[in-house]
PDB file of C-alpha atoms in Angstrom:
ATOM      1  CA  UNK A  28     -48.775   4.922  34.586  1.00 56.00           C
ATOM      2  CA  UNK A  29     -51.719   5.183  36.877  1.00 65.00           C
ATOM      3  CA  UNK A  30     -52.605   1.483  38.263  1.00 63.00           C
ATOM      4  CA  UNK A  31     -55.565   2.651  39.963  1.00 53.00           C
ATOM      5  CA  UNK A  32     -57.890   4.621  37.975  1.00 49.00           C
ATOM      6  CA  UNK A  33     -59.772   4.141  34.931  1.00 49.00           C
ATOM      7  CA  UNK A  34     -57.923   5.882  32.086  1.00 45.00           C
ATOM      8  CA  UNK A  35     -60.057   8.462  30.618  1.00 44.00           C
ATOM      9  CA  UNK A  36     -57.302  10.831  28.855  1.00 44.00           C
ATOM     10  CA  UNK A  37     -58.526  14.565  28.401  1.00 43.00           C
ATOM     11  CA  UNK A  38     -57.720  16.485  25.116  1.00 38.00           C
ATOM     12  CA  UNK A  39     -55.406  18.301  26.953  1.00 42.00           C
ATOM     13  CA  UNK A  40     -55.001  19.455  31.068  1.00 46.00           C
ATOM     14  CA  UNK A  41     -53.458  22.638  31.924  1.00 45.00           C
ATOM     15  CA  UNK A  42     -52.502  22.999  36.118  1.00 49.00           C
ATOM     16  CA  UNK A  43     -51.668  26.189  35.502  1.00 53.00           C
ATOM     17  CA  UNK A  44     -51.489  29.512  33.285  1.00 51.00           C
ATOM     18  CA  UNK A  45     -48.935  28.145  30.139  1.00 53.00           C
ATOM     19  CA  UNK A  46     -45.501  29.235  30.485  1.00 55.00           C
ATOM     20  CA  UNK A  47     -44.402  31.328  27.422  1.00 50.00           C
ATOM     21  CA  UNK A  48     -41.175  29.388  27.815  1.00 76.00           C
ATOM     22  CA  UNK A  49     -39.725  26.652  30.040  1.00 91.00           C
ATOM     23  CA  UNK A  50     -38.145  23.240  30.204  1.00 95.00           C
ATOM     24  CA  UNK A  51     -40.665  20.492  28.924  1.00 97.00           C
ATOM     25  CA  UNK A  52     -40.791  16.852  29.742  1.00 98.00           C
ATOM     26  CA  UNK A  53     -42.006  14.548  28.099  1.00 98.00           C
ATOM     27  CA  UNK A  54     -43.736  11.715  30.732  1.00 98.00           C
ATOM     28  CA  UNK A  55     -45.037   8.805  28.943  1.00 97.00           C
ATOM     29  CA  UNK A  56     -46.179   7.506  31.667  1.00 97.00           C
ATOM     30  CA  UNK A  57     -48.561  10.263  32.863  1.00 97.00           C
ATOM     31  CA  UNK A  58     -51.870   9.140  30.911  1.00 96.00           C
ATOM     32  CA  UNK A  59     -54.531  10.324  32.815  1.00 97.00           C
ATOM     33  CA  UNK A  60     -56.143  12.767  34.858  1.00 96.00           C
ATOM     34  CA  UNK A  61     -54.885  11.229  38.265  1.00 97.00           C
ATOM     35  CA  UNK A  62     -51.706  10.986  37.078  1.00 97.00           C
ATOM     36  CA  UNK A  63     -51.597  15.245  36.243  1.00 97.00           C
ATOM     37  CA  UNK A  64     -52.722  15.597  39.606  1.00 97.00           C
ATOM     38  CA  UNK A  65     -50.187  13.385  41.207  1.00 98.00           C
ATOM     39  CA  UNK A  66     -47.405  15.184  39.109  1.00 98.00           C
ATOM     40  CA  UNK A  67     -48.625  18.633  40.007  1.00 97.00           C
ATOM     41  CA  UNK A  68     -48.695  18.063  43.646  1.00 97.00           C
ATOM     42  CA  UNK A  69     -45.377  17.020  43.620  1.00 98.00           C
ATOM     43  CA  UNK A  70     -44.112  20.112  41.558  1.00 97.00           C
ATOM     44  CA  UNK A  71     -45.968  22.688  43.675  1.00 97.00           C
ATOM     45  CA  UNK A  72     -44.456  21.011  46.568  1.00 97.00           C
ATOM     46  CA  UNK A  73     -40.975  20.950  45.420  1.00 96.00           C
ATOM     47  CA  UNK A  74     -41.110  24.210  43.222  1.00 96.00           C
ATOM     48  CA  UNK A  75     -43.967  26.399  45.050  1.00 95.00           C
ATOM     49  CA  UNK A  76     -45.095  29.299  43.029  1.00 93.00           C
ATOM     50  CA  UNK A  77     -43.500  27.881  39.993  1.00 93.00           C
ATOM     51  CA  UNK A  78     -45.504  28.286  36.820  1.00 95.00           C
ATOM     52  CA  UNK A  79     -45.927  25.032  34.866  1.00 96.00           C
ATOM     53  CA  UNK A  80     -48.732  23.179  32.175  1.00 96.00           C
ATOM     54  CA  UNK A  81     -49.825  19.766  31.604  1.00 96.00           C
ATOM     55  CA  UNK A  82     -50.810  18.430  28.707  1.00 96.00           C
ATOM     56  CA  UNK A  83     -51.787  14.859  29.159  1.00 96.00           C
ATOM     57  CA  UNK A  84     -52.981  14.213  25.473  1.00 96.00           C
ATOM     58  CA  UNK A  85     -49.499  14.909  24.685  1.00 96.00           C
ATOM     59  CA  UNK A  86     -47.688  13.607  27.572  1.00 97.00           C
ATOM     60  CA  UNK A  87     -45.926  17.111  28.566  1.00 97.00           C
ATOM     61  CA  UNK A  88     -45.112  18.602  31.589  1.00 97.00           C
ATOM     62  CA  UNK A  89     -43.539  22.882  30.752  1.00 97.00           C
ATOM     63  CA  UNK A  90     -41.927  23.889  33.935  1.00 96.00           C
ATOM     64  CA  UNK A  91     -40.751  27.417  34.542  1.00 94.00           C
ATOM     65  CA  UNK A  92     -37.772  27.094  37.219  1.00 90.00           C
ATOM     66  CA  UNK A  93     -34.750  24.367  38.011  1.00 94.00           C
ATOM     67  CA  UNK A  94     -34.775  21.445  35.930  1.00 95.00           C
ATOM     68  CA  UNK A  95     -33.063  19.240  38.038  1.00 96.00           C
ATOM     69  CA  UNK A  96     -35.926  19.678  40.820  1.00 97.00           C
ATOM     70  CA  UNK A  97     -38.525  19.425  38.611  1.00 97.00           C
ATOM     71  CA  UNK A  98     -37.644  16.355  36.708  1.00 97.00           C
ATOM     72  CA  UNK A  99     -36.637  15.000  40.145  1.00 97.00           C
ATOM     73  CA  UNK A 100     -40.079  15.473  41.410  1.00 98.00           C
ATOM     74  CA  UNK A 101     -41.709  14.075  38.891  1.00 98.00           C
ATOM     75  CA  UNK A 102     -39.152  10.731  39.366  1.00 98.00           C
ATOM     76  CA  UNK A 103     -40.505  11.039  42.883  1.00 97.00           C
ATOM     77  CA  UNK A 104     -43.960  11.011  42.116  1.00 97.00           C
ATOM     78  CA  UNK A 105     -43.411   7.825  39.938  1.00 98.00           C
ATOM     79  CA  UNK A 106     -43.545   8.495  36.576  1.00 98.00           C
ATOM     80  CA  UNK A 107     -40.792   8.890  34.071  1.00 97.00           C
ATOM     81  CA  UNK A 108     -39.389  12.376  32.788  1.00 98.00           C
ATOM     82  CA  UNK A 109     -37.475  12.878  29.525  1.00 97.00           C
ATOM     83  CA  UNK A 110     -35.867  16.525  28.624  1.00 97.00           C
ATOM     84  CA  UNK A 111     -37.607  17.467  25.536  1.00 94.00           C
ATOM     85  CA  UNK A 112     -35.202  19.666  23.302  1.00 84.00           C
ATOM     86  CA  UNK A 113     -36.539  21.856  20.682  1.00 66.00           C
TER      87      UNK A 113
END
């Protein structure tokens, strides 16, 4: 959870172009706008040219590419990660 910022959640954030399919997270801790960008920093630093969406309303993070980097980055950047399974 962002300690800094105000928290104004948006509807919905997308980083980038939606994956048609991926590995989601859910991040319960990722609540605001900040807190996207803070998340996809890390992934386009650990997983560059990766596609991947945000969607903070819901608290998801779809990442196309390893799953084990990409919930590891996210631990990194501070929040939380939990596999989603459909």
């Amino acid at each position: 959870m962002c300690e800094e910022h105000d928290h104004h959640p948006a509807s919905a954030a997308s980083s980038k172009a939606a994956p048609a399919s991926g590995i989601t997270f859910y991040v319960p801790d990722m609540t605001c706008g900040h807190c996207a960008g803070v998340v996809t920093n890390a992934l386009e630093e650990t997983l560059p040219g990766a596609k991947f969406s945000i969607d903070i309303a819901k608290a998801r993070v779809t990442v196309e590419g390893d799953e084990a980097l990409a919930m590891e980055a996210i631990r990194t950047a501070g929040y939380s990660p939990e596999r989603v399974t459909h």
